[in-house]
């Protein structure tokens, strides 16, 4: 199999580079439907950056976050104790910074870790990071902090002020101190909507949408891998421009059969979900109150997609809407307030399931 190379994203890459070229002032949310290529774009952009940027990249996806301590730990990467007498143990921040490569987690030693955890307040962790970033700045370089899959912080079972404090810290790094660029990536636009009001982000953040490829980009991408016009049409009809599925289609010879198979899987998952709602009403928190999700409201929202590809978020039943977004069936575009299925496959599956219900 040929290795698939990073494709296009010129516009988004340009936007990120323009942000990095200017003084840090706002927090940047990189958002978009699942598997649209957010992490790939970030990783690729970092690789291409000149050495004057020192990037601290934290991906919470693989981290187990059940407690406050685990969240704080997830931010840092412990420096191993030097073995033998040949390497000097790193004791100062300057020594730590001198060993930082272009991309890493936030380095820390055991001694600093004790300080960070001292009285279980995020304040200590944040002041450590600020000092470390100031050391980076002192060497003439620009610190960049990237937190990927930040919605996982929602799993942390502590007082709700953690998010508030974290975003105040991000505001401090950007708008107040102009010390570091801060990027936060997530597929969960409800999470962004929620912290937007809780952390008073008005005027302190910007959004960068990384959506599935458009038609032209998809055609160009698949063309590089020898797709015929017919194969490209099949790919677009079933998978739209969702990179993760396009990669599968590149890999597989019987493209149409594969596309039909993943659609059938999606249809079954959706049917199963509707069946599940016959037996239970999931609870959804809106502010302080919990609401029950009614199957009828869910079906009413889905029905809107029978003859539309996207719909206005206004006026929809809120618990049902939230349930469908949290379940990764629908995606909310924060900039426009437009809701659409998370993928072309989801759109097709919704239509198929609803058609069958009518018959
Ligand atoms: N521009 C691109 N060129 C080639 N492959 C890509 C591109 N964007 C995403 N992919 C591939 O698609 C898959 C999903 O991308 P990922 O970045 O993990 O999505 P997200 O972070 O938005 O959920 C990955 O396997 C990735 O390698
Ligand atoms: Mg990702």
Short mmCIF file of C-alpha atoms and ligand atoms in Angstrom, two decimals:
data_model
loop_
_atom_site.label_atom_id
_atom_site.label_comp_id
_atom_site.label_asym_id
_atom_site.label_seq_id
_atom_site.Cartn_x
_atom_site.Cartn_y
_atom_site.Cartn_z
CA UNK A 1 0.00 0.00 0.00
CA UNK A 2 1.22 3.49 -0.82
CA UNK A 3 1.66 5.85 2.06
CA UNK A 4 -0.98 8.52 1.98
CA UNK A 5 0.54 11.99 2.05
CA UNK A 6 -0.87 15.03 3.75
CA UNK A 7 -3.24 16.72 1.35
CA UNK A 8 -4.03 20.37 0.75
CA UNK A 9 -5.53 22.35 3.67
CA UNK A 10 -3.82 25.41 2.25
CA UNK A 11 -6.44 27.82 3.50
CA UNK A 12 -6.44 26.47 7.06
CA UNK A 13 -2.63 26.23 7.15
CA UNK A 14 -2.40 29.84 5.99
CA UNK A 15 -4.79 30.93 8.71
CA UNK A 16 -2.78 29.19 11.42
CA UNK A 17 0.47 30.62 10.10
CA UNK A 18 -1.03 34.13 10.09
CA UNK A 19 -2.08 33.68 13.71
CA UNK A 20 1.41 32.46 14.65
CA UNK A 21 2.99 35.41 12.83
CA UNK A 22 1.18 37.93 14.98
CA UNK A 23 1.34 38.69 18.69
CA UNK A 24 -0.71 36.27 20.84
CA UNK A 25 -4.01 37.94 21.71
CA UNK A 26 -6.85 35.43 21.38
CA UNK A 27 -7.47 31.75 22.13
CA UNK A 28 -8.04 29.82 18.88
CA UNK A 29 -10.61 27.02 18.81
CA UNK A 30 -9.91 24.51 16.07
CA UNK A 31 -13.18 22.67 15.62
CA UNK A 32 -14.98 20.52 13.09
CA UNK A 33 -16.82 17.21 12.75
CA UNK A 34 -15.13 14.04 13.97
CA UNK A 35 -12.35 12.64 11.81
CA UNK A 36 -12.24 15.74 9.63
CA UNK A 37 -8.48 16.08 10.00
CA UNK A 38 -7.99 18.50 12.89
CA UNK A 39 -5.19 16.57 14.57
CA UNK A 40 -3.58 15.84 11.20
CA UNK A 41 -3.62 19.53 10.29
CA UNK A 42 -2.10 20.51 13.64
CA UNK A 43 0.61 17.85 13.46
CA UNK A 44 1.49 18.73 9.89
CA UNK A 45 1.58 22.47 10.55
CA UNK A 46 3.87 21.98 13.54
CA UNK A 47 6.29 19.89 11.49
CA UNK A 48 6.63 22.69 8.96
CA UNK A 49 7.17 25.47 11.51
CA UNK A 50 10.53 27.22 11.74
CA UNK A 51 12.65 26.53 14.83
CA UNK A 52 11.76 29.83 16.44
CA UNK A 53 8.49 28.25 17.62
CA UNK A 54 8.52 25.88 20.56
CA UNK A 55 5.32 23.87 20.50
CA UNK A 56 3.87 22.19 23.56
CA UNK A 57 1.28 19.73 22.27
CA UNK A 58 -1.00 17.88 24.66
CA UNK A 59 -3.52 15.35 23.35
CA UNK A 60 -6.02 14.38 26.02
CA UNK A 61 -7.57 11.67 23.84
CA UNK A 62 -5.47 8.87 25.24
CA UNK A 63 -5.37 10.20 28.78
CA UNK A 64 -7.39 8.72 31.56
CA UNK A 65 -8.91 11.67 33.39
CA UNK A 66 -10.91 10.69 36.40
CA UNK A 67 -9.53 13.10 38.95
CA UNK A 68 -8.05 16.52 39.31
CA UNK A 69 -4.55 15.06 39.83
CA UNK A 70 -4.83 13.09 36.63
CA UNK A 71 -5.79 16.18 34.71
CA UNK A 72 -2.79 18.13 36.01
CA UNK A 73 -0.50 15.17 35.35
CA UNK A 74 -1.78 14.92 31.79
CA UNK A 75 -0.36 18.37 31.05
CA UNK A 76 3.19 17.40 31.89
CA UNK A 77 5.84 15.06 30.67
CA UNK A 78 8.21 13.93 33.38
CA UNK A 79 11.88 14.30 32.53
CA UNK A 80 13.65 11.05 33.22
CA UNK A 81 16.37 11.19 35.84
CA UNK A 82 19.72 11.22 34.09
CA UNK A 83 21.44 7.88 34.41
CA UNK A 84 25.04 7.63 35.54
CA UNK A 85 27.31 10.55 36.23
CA UNK A 86 27.82 11.60 32.63
CA UNK A 87 24.57 13.56 32.33
CA UNK A 88 23.89 16.33 34.73
CA UNK A 89 20.52 16.28 36.43
CA UNK A 90 18.33 19.16 35.27
CA UNK A 91 17.53 21.40 38.16
CA UNK A 92 16.57 24.76 36.77
CA UNK A 93 13.91 25.83 34.32
CA UNK A 94 16.60 27.12 31.97
CA UNK A 95 18.18 23.66 31.90
CA UNK A 96 14.81 22.11 31.20
CA UNK A 97 14.08 24.57 28.41
CA UNK A 98 17.47 24.01 26.81
CA UNK A 99 16.56 20.38 26.21
CA UNK A 100 13.12 21.03 24.77
CA UNK A 101 12.75 19.86 21.19
CA UNK A 102 10.36 21.50 18.77
CA UNK A 103 7.35 19.47 19.82
CA UNK A 104 6.83 18.01 23.25
CA UNK A 105 4.56 17.94 26.23
CA UNK A 106 5.36 20.36 29.01
CA UNK A 107 8.60 19.14 30.61
CA UNK A 108 8.87 18.89 34.35
CA UNK A 109 11.09 17.29 36.96
CA UNK A 110 10.07 15.47 40.11
CA UNK A 111 10.96 18.47 42.27
CA UNK A 112 8.84 20.88 40.25
CA UNK A 113 6.01 18.35 40.24
CA UNK A 114 5.93 18.47 44.03
CA UNK A 115 5.46 22.23 43.82
CA UNK A 116 2.75 21.89 41.18
CA UNK A 117 0.71 19.53 43.35
CA UNK A 118 1.42 21.32 46.61
CA UNK A 119 -2.03 22.48 47.59
CA UNK A 120 -4.12 20.94 44.84
CA UNK A 121 -4.79 24.22 43.16
CA UNK A 122 -4.43 24.69 39.40
CA UNK A 123 -2.74 28.01 40.23
CA UNK A 124 0.58 26.28 40.95
CA UNK A 125 0.53 24.29 37.72
CA UNK A 126 -0.29 27.42 35.77
CA UNK A 127 2.38 29.56 37.38
CA UNK A 128 4.94 26.82 36.63
CA UNK A 129 3.89 26.83 32.96
CA UNK A 130 4.13 30.63 32.80
CA UNK A 131 7.66 30.56 34.24
CA UNK A 132 8.67 27.86 31.79
CA UNK A 133 7.23 29.81 28.85
CA UNK A 134 9.08 32.93 30.04
CA UNK A 135 12.30 30.94 29.91
CA UNK A 136 11.47 29.94 26.34
CA UNK A 137 10.79 33.56 25.47
CA UNK A 138 14.10 34.57 27.06
CA UNK A 139 15.89 32.36 24.54
CA UNK A 140 14.26 34.39 21.76
CA UNK A 141 11.66 31.76 20.87
CA UNK A 142 7.87 31.79 20.77
CA UNK A 143 5.98 29.29 22.94
CA UNK A 144 2.85 27.71 21.46
CA UNK A 145 0.44 25.68 23.57
CA UNK A 146 -1.93 23.23 21.86
CA UNK A 147 -4.48 21.14 23.72
CA UNK A 148 -6.22 18.53 21.57
CA UNK A 149 -9.51 16.81 22.53
CA UNK A 150 -10.06 19.26 25.35
CA UNK A 151 -13.68 18.15 25.83
CA UNK A 152 -12.24 15.17 27.73
CA UNK A 153 -11.80 17.52 30.63
CA UNK A 154 -15.56 17.13 31.01
CA UNK A 155 -14.83 13.66 32.43
CA UNK A 156 -12.86 15.13 35.30
CA UNK A 157 -14.89 14.64 38.35
CA UNK A 158 -14.13 17.82 40.25
CA UNK A 159 -15.69 21.17 40.89
CA UNK A 160 -16.83 22.86 37.72
CA UNK A 161 -14.51 25.79 38.25
CA UNK A 162 -11.59 23.84 36.74
CA UNK A 163 -12.67 24.76 33.22
CA UNK A 164 -13.18 28.34 34.28
CA UNK A 165 -9.70 28.50 35.80
CA UNK A 166 -8.12 26.78 32.81
CA UNK A 167 -9.62 29.29 30.39
CA UNK A 168 -8.68 32.19 32.57
CA UNK A 169 -5.16 30.85 32.38
CA UNK A 170 -5.41 30.71 28.57
CA UNK A 171 -6.69 34.30 28.55
CA UNK A 172 -3.77 35.25 30.77
CA UNK A 173 -1.27 33.65 28.35
CA UNK A 174 -2.80 35.36 25.32
CA UNK A 175 -4.72 38.57 25.85
CA UNK A 176 -2.99 39.67 29.08
CA UNK A 177 0.64 38.61 28.81
CA UNK A 178 0.92 37.98 25.05
CA UNK A 179 3.27 35.20 26.08
CA UNK A 180 2.08 32.14 24.17
CA UNK A 181 -0.24 31.20 21.35
CA UNK A 182 -3.03 28.93 22.59
CA UNK A 183 -4.92 26.51 20.35
CA UNK A 184 -7.70 24.26 21.60
CA UNK A 185 -9.00 21.50 19.32
CA UNK A 186 -12.25 19.58 19.73
CA UNK A 187 -15.09 18.00 17.72
CA UNK A 188 -17.51 18.84 20.47
CA UNK A 189 -19.05 22.18 19.58
CA UNK A 190 -21.53 21.93 22.46
CA UNK A 191 -18.56 21.86 24.79
CA UNK A 192 -17.24 25.07 23.22
CA UNK A 193 -20.69 26.65 23.44
CA UNK A 194 -20.88 25.76 27.10
CA UNK A 195 -17.47 27.07 28.11
CA UNK A 196 -17.97 30.13 25.97
CA UNK A 197 -20.49 31.47 28.44
CA UNK A 198 -19.02 29.91 31.60
CA UNK A 199 -15.51 31.19 31.04
CA UNK A 200 -16.57 34.57 29.70
CA UNK A 201 -14.80 34.14 26.39
CA UNK A 202 -16.61 36.87 24.55
CA UNK A 203 -14.01 38.81 22.55
CA UNK A 204 -11.24 36.54 23.75
CA UNK A 205 -11.35 33.72 21.25
CA UNK A 206 -11.64 32.97 17.55
CA UNK A 207 -12.84 29.89 15.69
CA UNK A 208 -11.13 27.96 12.95
CA UNK A 209 -13.32 25.38 11.25
CA UNK A 210 -11.62 22.27 9.87
CA UNK A 211 -14.39 20.60 7.93
CA UNK A 212 -14.39 17.49 5.73
CA UNK A 213 -12.81 18.09 2.30
CA UNK A 214 -15.05 19.84 -0.23
CA UNK A 215 -15.85 18.22 -3.55
CA UNK A 216 -12.90 19.72 -5.44
CA UNK A 217 -10.38 18.76 -2.76
CA UNK A 218 -11.79 15.23 -2.55
CA UNK A 219 -11.51 14.79 -6.33
CA UNK A 220 -7.92 16.09 -6.36
CA UNK A 221 -6.98 13.91 -3.37
CA UNK A 222 -8.39 10.70 -4.84
CA UNK A 223 -6.98 11.58 -8.27
CA UNK A 224 -3.50 11.29 -6.76
CA UNK A 225 -4.26 7.66 -6.00
CA UNK A 226 -5.52 6.77 -9.45
CA UNK A 227 -9.27 6.83 -8.81
CA UNK A 228 -11.38 6.72 -11.97
CA UNK A 229 -14.20 9.26 -12.36
CA UNK A 230 -16.69 6.56 -11.44
CA UNK A 231 -14.78 5.60 -8.29
CA UNK A 232 -14.48 9.22 -7.24
CA UNK A 233 -18.20 9.66 -7.74
CA UNK A 234 -18.92 6.59 -5.59
CA UNK A 235 -16.56 7.86 -2.88
CA UNK A 236 -18.24 11.26 -2.84
CA UNK A 237 -21.77 9.85 -2.95
CA UNK A 238 -21.18 7.65 0.09
CA UNK A 239 -18.43 9.25 2.13
CA UNK A 240 -18.42 12.92 1.10
CA UNK A 241 -15.03 14.43 1.92
CA UNK A 242 -14.42 12.62 5.22
CA UNK A 243 -10.65 11.95 5.16
CA UNK A 244 -10.75 8.83 7.33
CA UNK A 245 -13.13 7.03 4.93
CA UNK A 246 -11.29 8.28 1.86
CA UNK A 247 -8.12 6.68 3.24
CA UNK A 248 -9.98 3.38 3.57
CA UNK A 249 -11.25 3.63 0.00
CA UNK A 250 -7.71 4.30 -1.23
CA UNK A 251 -6.58 1.14 0.53
CA UNK A 252 -9.38 -1.08 -0.71
CA UNK A 253 -9.88 -2.46 -4.20
CA UNK A 254 -13.61 -3.11 -4.21
CA UNK A 255 -14.56 0.44 -3.45
CA UNK A 256 -18.28 0.35 -4.08
CA UNK A 257 -18.77 -2.80 -2.05
CA UNK A 258 -16.86 -1.31 0.85
CA UNK A 259 -18.84 1.96 0.69
CA UNK A 260 -22.12 0.03 0.75
CA UNK A 261 -20.91 -2.02 3.67
CA UNK A 262 -20.01 0.95 5.87
CA UNK A 263 -23.33 2.58 5.00
CA UNK A 264 -25.17 -0.59 6.02
CA UNK A 265 -23.29 -0.55 9.34
CA UNK A 266 -24.25 3.07 9.93
CA UNK A 267 -27.92 2.33 9.09
CA UNK A 268 -27.94 -0.51 11.62
CA UNK A 269 -26.37 1.64 14.31
CA UNK A 270 -28.99 4.32 13.77
CA UNK A 271 -31.86 1.83 13.82
CA UNK A 272 -30.49 0.40 17.00
CA UNK A 273 -30.32 3.84 18.56
CA UNK A 274 -33.97 4.52 17.71
CA UNK A 275 -34.92 1.11 19.05
CA UNK A 276 -33.03 1.91 22.26
CA UNK A 277 -35.08 5.08 22.65
CA UNK A 278 -38.23 2.93 22.75
CA UNK A 279 -37.03 1.61 26.09
CA UNK A 280 -35.36 4.55 27.76
CA UNK A 281 -35.23 8.31 27.79
CA UNK A 282 -31.64 9.49 28.19
CA UNK A 283 -31.11 12.43 30.54
CA UNK A 284 -29.48 15.57 29.18
CA UNK A 285 -28.23 18.40 31.37
CA UNK A 286 -29.10 21.90 30.26
CA UNK A 287 -27.68 24.31 32.80
CA UNK A 288 -28.65 23.05 36.23
CA UNK A 289 -31.65 21.05 35.05
CA UNK A 290 -31.83 17.54 33.62
CA UNK A 291 -34.24 16.84 30.77
CA UNK A 292 -35.41 13.56 29.31
CA UNK A 293 -34.92 12.94 25.60
CA UNK A 294 -38.14 11.90 23.83
CA UNK A 295 -37.80 9.61 20.84
CA UNK A 296 -40.45 11.58 18.97
CA UNK A 297 -38.38 14.78 19.23
CA UNK A 298 -35.28 12.95 17.99
CA UNK A 299 -37.16 11.57 14.98
CA UNK A 300 -38.64 15.00 14.25
CA UNK A 301 -35.18 16.53 14.03
CA UNK A 302 -33.84 13.68 11.89
CA UNK A 303 -36.82 13.97 9.55
CA UNK A 304 -35.71 17.49 8.65
CA UNK A 305 -32.73 15.94 6.85
CA UNK A 306 -34.85 13.96 4.42
CA UNK A 307 -34.85 16.88 2.05
CA UNK A 308 -32.16 19.16 3.47
CA UNK A 309 -28.43 18.64 3.97
CA UNK A 310 -28.22 21.13 6.77
CA UNK A 311 -30.74 22.95 8.96
CA UNK A 312 -30.89 25.96 11.24
CA UNK A 313 -30.25 25.13 14.90
CA UNK A 314 -32.94 27.60 16.00
CA UNK A 315 -36.24 26.31 17.31
CA UNK A 316 -35.26 22.63 17.55
CA UNK A 317 -36.14 20.67 20.67
CA UNK A 318 -33.06 21.32 22.80
CA UNK A 319 -32.64 18.02 24.68
CA UNK A 320 -33.09 16.00 21.45
CA UNK A 321 -30.72 18.29 19.56
CA UNK A 322 -28.10 18.04 22.26
CA UNK A 323 -28.46 14.26 22.41
CA UNK A 324 -27.91 13.92 18.65
CA UNK A 325 -24.88 16.19 18.74
CA UNK A 326 -23.35 14.48 21.78
CA UNK A 327 -23.90 11.13 20.11
CA UNK A 328 -21.88 12.35 17.12
CA UNK A 329 -24.76 11.99 14.68
CA UNK A 330 -25.16 15.70 14.10
CA UNK A 331 -22.60 18.50 14.08
CA UNK A 332 -23.21 22.12 15.06
CA UNK A 333 -21.25 24.82 13.24
CA UNK A 334 -20.68 27.49 15.85
CA UNK A 335 -20.06 30.31 13.42
CA UNK A 336 -23.30 29.91 11.50
CA UNK A 337 -25.56 28.05 13.95
CA UNK A 338 -26.15 25.47 11.22
CA UNK A 339 -26.58 21.80 12.07
CA UNK A 340 -25.66 19.00 9.69
CA UNK A 341 -24.92 15.30 9.97
CA UNK A 342 -21.37 14.52 11.20
CA UNK A 343 -20.68 12.86 7.86
CA UNK A 344 -22.23 12.17 4.47
CA UNK A 345 -22.67 8.56 5.65
CA UNK A 346 -24.76 9.77 8.55
CA UNK A 347 -26.92 11.83 6.21
CA UNK A 348 -27.53 8.81 3.97
CA UNK A 349 -28.20 6.57 6.97
CA UNK A 350 -30.71 9.04 8.42
CA UNK A 351 -32.57 9.19 5.10
CA UNK A 352 -32.61 5.43 4.68
CA UNK A 353 -33.84 4.72 8.20
CA UNK A 354 -36.60 7.32 7.98
CA UNK A 355 -37.74 6.08 4.56
CA UNK A 356 -38.03 2.56 5.92
CA UNK A 357 -40.06 3.78 8.88
CA UNK A 358 -42.60 5.44 6.59
CA UNK A 359 -43.22 2.26 4.57
N1 LIG B 1 -5.17 16.55 4.95
C1 LIG B 1 -5.08 15.22 5.08
N2 LIG B 1 -4.35 14.48 4.22
C2 LIG B 1 -4.26 13.14 4.36
N3 LIG B 1 -4.85 12.44 5.36
C3 LIG B 1 -5.58 13.11 6.26
C4 LIG B 1 -5.75 14.53 6.16
N4 LIG B 1 -6.54 14.95 7.18
C5 LIG B 1 -6.86 13.83 7.88
N5 LIG B 1 -6.30 12.74 7.34
C6 LIG B 1 -6.44 11.37 7.88
O1 LIG B 1 -7.79 11.18 8.30
C7 LIG B 1 -7.86 10.55 9.57
C8 LIG B 1 -8.64 11.41 10.56
O2 LIG B 1 -7.94 12.62 10.79
P1 LIG B 1 -7.74 13.24 12.26
O3 LIG B 1 -6.78 14.35 12.13
O4 LIG B 1 -7.41 12.18 13.25
O5 LIG B 1 -9.22 13.78 12.53
P2 LIG B 1 -9.77 14.64 13.77
O6 LIG B 1 -8.61 15.03 14.63
O7 LIG B 1 -10.46 15.80 13.14
O8 LIG B 1 -10.76 13.75 14.46
C9 LIG B 1 -6.44 10.29 9.99
O9 LIG B 1 -6.12 8.95 9.69
C10 LIG B 1 -5.61 11.22 9.15
O10 LIG B 1 -4.34 10.69 8.88
MG1 LIG B 2 -8.17 14.56 16.60
#
